[in-house]
CSV table of N, CA and C in Angstrom, one decimal:
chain,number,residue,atom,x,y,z
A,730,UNK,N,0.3,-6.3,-3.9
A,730,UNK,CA,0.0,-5.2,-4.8
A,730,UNK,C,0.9,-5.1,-5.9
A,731,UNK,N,2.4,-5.0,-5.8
A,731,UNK,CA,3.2,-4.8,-6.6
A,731,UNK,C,3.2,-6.1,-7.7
A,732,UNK,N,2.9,-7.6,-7.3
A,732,UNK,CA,2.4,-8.3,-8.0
A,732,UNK,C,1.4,-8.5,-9.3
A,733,UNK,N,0.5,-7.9,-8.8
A,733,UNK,CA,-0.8,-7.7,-9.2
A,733,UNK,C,-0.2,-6.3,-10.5
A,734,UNK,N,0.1,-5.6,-9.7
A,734,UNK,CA,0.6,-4.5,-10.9
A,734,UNK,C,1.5,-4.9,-12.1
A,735,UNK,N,2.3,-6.0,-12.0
A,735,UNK,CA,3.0,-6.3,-12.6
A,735,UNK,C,2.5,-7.4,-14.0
A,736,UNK,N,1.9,-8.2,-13.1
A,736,UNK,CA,1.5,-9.2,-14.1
A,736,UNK,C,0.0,-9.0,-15.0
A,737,UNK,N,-0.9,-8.2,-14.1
A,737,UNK,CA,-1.8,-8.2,-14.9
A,737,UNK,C,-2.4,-6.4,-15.2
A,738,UNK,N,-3.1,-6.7,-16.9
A,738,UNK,CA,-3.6,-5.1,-16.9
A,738,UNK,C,-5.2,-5.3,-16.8
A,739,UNK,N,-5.4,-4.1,-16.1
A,739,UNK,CA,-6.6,-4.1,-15.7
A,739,UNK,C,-7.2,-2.1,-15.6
A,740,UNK,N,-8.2,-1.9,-15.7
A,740,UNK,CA,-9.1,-0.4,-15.7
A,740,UNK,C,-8.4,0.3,-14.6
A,741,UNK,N,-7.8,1.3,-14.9
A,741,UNK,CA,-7.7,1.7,-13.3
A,741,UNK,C,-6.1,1.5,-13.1
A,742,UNK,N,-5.1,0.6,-13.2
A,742,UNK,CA,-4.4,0.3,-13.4
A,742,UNK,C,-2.8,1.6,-12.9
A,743,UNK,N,-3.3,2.8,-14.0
A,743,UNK,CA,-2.3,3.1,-14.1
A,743,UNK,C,-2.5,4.2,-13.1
A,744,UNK,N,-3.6,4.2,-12.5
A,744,UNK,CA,-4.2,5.4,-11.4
A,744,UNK,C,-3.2,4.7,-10.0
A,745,UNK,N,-3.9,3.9,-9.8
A,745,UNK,CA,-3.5,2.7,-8.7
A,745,UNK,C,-1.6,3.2,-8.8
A,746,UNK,N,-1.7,2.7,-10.0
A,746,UNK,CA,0.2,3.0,-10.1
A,746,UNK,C,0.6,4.2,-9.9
A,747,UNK,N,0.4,5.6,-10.1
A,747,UNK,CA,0.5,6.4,-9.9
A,747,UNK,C,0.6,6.9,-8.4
A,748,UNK,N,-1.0,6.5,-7.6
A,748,UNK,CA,-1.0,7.0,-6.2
A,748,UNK,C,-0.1,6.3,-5.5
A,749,UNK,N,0.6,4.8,-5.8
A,749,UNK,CA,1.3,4.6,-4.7
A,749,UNK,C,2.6,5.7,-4.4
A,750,UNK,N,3.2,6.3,-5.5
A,750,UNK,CA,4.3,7.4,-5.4
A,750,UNK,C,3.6,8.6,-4.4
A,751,UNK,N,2.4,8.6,-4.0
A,751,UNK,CA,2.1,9.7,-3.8
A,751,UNK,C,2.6,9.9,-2.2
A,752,UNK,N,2.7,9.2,-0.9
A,752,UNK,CA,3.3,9.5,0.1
A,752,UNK,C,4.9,9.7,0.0
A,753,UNK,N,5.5,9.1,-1.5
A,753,UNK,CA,6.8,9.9,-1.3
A,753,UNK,C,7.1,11.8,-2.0
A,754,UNK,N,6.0,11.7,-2.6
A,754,UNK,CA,5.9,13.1,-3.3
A,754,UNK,C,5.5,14.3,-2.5
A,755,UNK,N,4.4,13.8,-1.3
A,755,UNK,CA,4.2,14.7,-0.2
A,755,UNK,C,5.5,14.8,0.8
A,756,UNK,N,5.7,16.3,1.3
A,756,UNK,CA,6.4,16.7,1.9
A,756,UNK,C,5.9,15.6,3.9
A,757,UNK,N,6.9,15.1,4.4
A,757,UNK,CA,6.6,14.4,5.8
A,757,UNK,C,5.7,15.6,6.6
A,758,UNK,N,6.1,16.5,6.9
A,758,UNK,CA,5.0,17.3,7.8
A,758,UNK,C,3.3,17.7,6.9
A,759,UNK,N,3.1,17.6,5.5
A,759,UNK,CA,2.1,17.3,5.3
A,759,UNK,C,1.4,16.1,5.5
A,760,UNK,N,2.1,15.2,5.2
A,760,UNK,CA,1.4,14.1,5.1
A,760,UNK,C,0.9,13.5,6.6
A,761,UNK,N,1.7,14.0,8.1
A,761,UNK,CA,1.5,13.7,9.0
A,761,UNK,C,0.3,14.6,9.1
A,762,UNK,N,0.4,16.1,8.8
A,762,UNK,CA,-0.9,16.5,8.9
A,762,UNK,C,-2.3,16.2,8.4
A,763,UNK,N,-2.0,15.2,7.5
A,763,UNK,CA,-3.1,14.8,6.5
A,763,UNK,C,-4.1,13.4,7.3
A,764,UNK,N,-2.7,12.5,8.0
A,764,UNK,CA,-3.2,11.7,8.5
A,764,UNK,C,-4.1,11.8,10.1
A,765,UNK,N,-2.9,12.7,10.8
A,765,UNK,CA,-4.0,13.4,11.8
A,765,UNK,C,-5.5,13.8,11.4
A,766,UNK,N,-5.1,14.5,10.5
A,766,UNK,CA,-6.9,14.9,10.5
A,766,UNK,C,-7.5,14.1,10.2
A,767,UNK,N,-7.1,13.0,9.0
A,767,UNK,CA,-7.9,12.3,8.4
A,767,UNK,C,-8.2,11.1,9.8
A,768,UNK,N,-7.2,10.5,10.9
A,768,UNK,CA,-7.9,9.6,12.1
A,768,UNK,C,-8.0,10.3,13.3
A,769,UNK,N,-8.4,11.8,13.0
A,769,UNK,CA,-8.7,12.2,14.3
A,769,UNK,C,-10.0,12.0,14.3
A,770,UNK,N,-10.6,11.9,15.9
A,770,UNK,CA,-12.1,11.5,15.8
A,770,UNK,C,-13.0,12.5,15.1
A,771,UNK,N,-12.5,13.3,15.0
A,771,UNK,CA,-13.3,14.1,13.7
A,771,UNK,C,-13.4,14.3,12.6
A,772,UNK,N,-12.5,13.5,12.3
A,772,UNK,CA,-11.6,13.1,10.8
A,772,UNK,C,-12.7,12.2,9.8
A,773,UNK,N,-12.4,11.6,9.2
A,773,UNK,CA,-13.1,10.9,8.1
A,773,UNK,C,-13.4,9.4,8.4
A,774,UNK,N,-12.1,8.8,8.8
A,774,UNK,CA,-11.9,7.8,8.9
A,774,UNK,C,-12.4,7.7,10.5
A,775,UNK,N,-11.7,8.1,11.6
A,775,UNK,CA,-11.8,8.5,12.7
A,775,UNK,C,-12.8,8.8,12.9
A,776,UNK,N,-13.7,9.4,12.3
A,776,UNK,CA,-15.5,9.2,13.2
A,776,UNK,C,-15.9,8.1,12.7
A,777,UNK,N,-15.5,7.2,11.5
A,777,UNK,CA,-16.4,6.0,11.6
A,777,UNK,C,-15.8,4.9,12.7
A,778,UNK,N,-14.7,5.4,12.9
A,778,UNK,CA,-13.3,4.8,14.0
A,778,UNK,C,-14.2,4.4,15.5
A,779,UNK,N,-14.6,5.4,15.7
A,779,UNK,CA,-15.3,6.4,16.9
A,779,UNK,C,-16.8,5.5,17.4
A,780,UNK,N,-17.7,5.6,16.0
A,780,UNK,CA,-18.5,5.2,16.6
A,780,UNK,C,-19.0,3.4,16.4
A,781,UNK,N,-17.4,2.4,15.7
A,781,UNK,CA,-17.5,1.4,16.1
A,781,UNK,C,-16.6,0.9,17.2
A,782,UNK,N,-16.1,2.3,17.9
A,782,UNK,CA,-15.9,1.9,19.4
A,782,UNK,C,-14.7,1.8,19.5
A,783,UNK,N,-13.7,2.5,18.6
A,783,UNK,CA,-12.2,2.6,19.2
A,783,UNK,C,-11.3,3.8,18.7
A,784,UNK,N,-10.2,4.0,18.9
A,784,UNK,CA,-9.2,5.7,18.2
A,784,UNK,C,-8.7,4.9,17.5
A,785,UNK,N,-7.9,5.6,16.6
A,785,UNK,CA,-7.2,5.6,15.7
A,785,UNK,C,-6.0,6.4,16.0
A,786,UNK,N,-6.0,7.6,16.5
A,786,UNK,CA,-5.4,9.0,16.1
A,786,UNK,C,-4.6,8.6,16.9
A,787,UNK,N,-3.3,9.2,17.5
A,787,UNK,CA,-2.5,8.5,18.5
A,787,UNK,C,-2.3,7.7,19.3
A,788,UNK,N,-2.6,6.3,18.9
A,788,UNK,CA,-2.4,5.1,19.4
A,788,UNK,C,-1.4,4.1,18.2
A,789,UNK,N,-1.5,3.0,18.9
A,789,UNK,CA,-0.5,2.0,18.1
A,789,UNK,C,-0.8,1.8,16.6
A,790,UNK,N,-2.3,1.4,16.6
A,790,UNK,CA,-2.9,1.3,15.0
A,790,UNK,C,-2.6,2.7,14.2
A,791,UNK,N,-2.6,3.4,14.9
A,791,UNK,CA,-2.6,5.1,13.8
A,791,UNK,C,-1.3,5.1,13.9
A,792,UNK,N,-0.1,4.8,14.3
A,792,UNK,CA,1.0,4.5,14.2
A,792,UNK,C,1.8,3.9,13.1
A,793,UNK,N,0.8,2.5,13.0
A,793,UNK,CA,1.0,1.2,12.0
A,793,UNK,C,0.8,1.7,11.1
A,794,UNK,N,-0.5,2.3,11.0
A,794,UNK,CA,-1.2,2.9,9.5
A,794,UNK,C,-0.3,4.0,9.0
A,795,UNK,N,-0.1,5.0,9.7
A,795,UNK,CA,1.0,5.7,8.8
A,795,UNK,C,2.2,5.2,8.6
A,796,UNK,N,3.2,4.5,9.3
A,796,UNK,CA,3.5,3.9,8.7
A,796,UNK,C,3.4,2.8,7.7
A,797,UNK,N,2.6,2.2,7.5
A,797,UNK,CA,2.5,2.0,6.0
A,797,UNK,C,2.2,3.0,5.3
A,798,UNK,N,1.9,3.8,5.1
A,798,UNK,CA,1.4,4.9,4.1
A,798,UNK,C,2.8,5.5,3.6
A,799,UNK,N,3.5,5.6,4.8
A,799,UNK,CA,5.3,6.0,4.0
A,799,UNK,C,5.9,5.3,3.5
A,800,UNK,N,5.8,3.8,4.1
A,800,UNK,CA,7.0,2.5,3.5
A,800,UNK,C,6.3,1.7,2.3
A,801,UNK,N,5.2,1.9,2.2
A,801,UNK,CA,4.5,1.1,1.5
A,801,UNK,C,4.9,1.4,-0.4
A,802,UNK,N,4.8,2.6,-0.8
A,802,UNK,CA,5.7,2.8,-2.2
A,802,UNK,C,7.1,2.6,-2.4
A,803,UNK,N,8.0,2.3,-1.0
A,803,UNK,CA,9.3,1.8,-1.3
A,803,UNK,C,9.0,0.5,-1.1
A,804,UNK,N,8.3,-0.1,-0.6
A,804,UNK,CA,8.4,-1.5,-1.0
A,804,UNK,C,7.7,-2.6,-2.0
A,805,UNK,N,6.6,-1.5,-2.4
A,805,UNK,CA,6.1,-1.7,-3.8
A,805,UNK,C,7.0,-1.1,-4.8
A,806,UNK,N,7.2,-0.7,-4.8
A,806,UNK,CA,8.7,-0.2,-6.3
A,806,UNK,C,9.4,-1.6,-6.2
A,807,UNK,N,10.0,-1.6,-4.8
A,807,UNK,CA,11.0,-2.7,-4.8
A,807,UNK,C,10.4,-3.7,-5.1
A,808,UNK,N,9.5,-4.2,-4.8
A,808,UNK,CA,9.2,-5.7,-5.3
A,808,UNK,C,8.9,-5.8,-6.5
A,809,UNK,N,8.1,-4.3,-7.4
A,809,UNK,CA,7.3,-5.0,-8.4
A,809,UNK,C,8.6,-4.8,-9.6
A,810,UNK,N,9.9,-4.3,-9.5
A,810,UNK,CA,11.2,-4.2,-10.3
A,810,UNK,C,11.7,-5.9,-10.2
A,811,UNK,N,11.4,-6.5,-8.7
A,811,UNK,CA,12.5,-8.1,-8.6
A,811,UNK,C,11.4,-8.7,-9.5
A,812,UNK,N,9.8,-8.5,-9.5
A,812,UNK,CA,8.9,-9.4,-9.8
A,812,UNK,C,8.8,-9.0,-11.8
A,813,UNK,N,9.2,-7.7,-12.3
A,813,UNK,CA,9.0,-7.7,-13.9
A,813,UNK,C,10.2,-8.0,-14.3
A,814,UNK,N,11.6,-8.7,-13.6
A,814,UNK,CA,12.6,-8.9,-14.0
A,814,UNK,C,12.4,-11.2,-14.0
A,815,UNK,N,11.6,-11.1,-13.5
A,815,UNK,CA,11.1,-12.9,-13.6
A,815,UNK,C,10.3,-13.1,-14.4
A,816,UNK,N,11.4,-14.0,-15.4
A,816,UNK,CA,10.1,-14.9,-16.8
A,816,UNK,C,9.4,-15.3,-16.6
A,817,UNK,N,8.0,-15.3,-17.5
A,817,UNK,CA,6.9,-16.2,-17.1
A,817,UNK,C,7.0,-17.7,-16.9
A,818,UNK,N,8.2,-17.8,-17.8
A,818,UNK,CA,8.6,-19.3,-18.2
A,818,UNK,C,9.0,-20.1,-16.9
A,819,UNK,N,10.1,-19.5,-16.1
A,819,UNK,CA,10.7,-19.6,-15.0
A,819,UNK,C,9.3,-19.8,-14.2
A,820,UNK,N,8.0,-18.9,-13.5
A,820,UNK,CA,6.9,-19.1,-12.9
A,820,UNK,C,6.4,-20.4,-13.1
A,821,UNK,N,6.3,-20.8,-14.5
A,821,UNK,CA,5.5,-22.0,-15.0
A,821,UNK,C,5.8,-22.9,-14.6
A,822,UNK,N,7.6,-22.9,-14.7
A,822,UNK,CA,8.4,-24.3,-14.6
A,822,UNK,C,8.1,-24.5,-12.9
A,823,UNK,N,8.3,-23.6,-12.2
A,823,UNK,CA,8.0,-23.4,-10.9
A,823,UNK,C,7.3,-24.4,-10.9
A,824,UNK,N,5.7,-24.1,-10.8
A,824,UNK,CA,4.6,-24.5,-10.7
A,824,UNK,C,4.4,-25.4,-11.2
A,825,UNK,N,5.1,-25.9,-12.2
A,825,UNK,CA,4.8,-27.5,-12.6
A,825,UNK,C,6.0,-28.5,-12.0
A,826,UNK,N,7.2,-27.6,-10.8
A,826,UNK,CA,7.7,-28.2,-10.2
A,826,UNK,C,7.0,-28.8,-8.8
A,827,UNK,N,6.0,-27.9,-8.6
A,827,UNK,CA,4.8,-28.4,-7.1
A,827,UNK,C,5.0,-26.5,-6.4
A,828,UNK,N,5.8,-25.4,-6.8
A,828,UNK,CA,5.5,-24.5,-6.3
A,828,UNK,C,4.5,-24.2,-6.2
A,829,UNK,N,3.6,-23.6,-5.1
A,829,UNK,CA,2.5,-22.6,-5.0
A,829,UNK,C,2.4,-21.0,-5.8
A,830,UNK,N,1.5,-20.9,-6.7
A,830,UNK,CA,1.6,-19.4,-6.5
A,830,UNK,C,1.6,-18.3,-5.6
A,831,UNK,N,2.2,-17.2,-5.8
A,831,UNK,CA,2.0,-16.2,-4.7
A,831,UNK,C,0.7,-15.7,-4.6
């Protein structure tokens, strides 16, 4: 993601960039209440959760998922600063050394 934000512009762009700040802008006890509701089985997510046959809401996966939802803008900040601080030139040479792109 931080990739993608970096190198190329595209519609939408600066929205996308925007919301990732947004689980550090929410206060922690909202945002847990946000996620509860949103994977409880009555929730949004969590009734489609539901009726293909599994929870979300306090189990391991609804664990995983919020955490991403907190760590995920500190590690998109952090990468996409190491990734707009690398020349294009330096990429190129890369790649015409036999590197793969990311």
């Amino acid at each position: 993601l931080a990739w993608v934000l970096v190198r190329y512009e595209f519609p939408g762009r600066k929205i996308i960039d925007a919301m990732i700040d947004l689980p550090i802008a929410l206060p922690t006890a909202v945002a847990g209440i946000a996620l509860t509701a949103l994977y409880a089985p009555a929730g949004l997510v969590g009734q489609f959760a539901s009726d293909l046959g599994f929870k979300i809401a306090y189990t391991p996966l609804g664990i995983t998922l919020a955490l991403t939802f907190v760590t995920l803008p500190i590690v998109v900040r952090t990468v996409q600063q190491v990734r707009a601080d690398i020349p294009k030139e330096v990429e190129e040479a890369a790649a015409c050394l036999g590197a793969r792109p990311l």
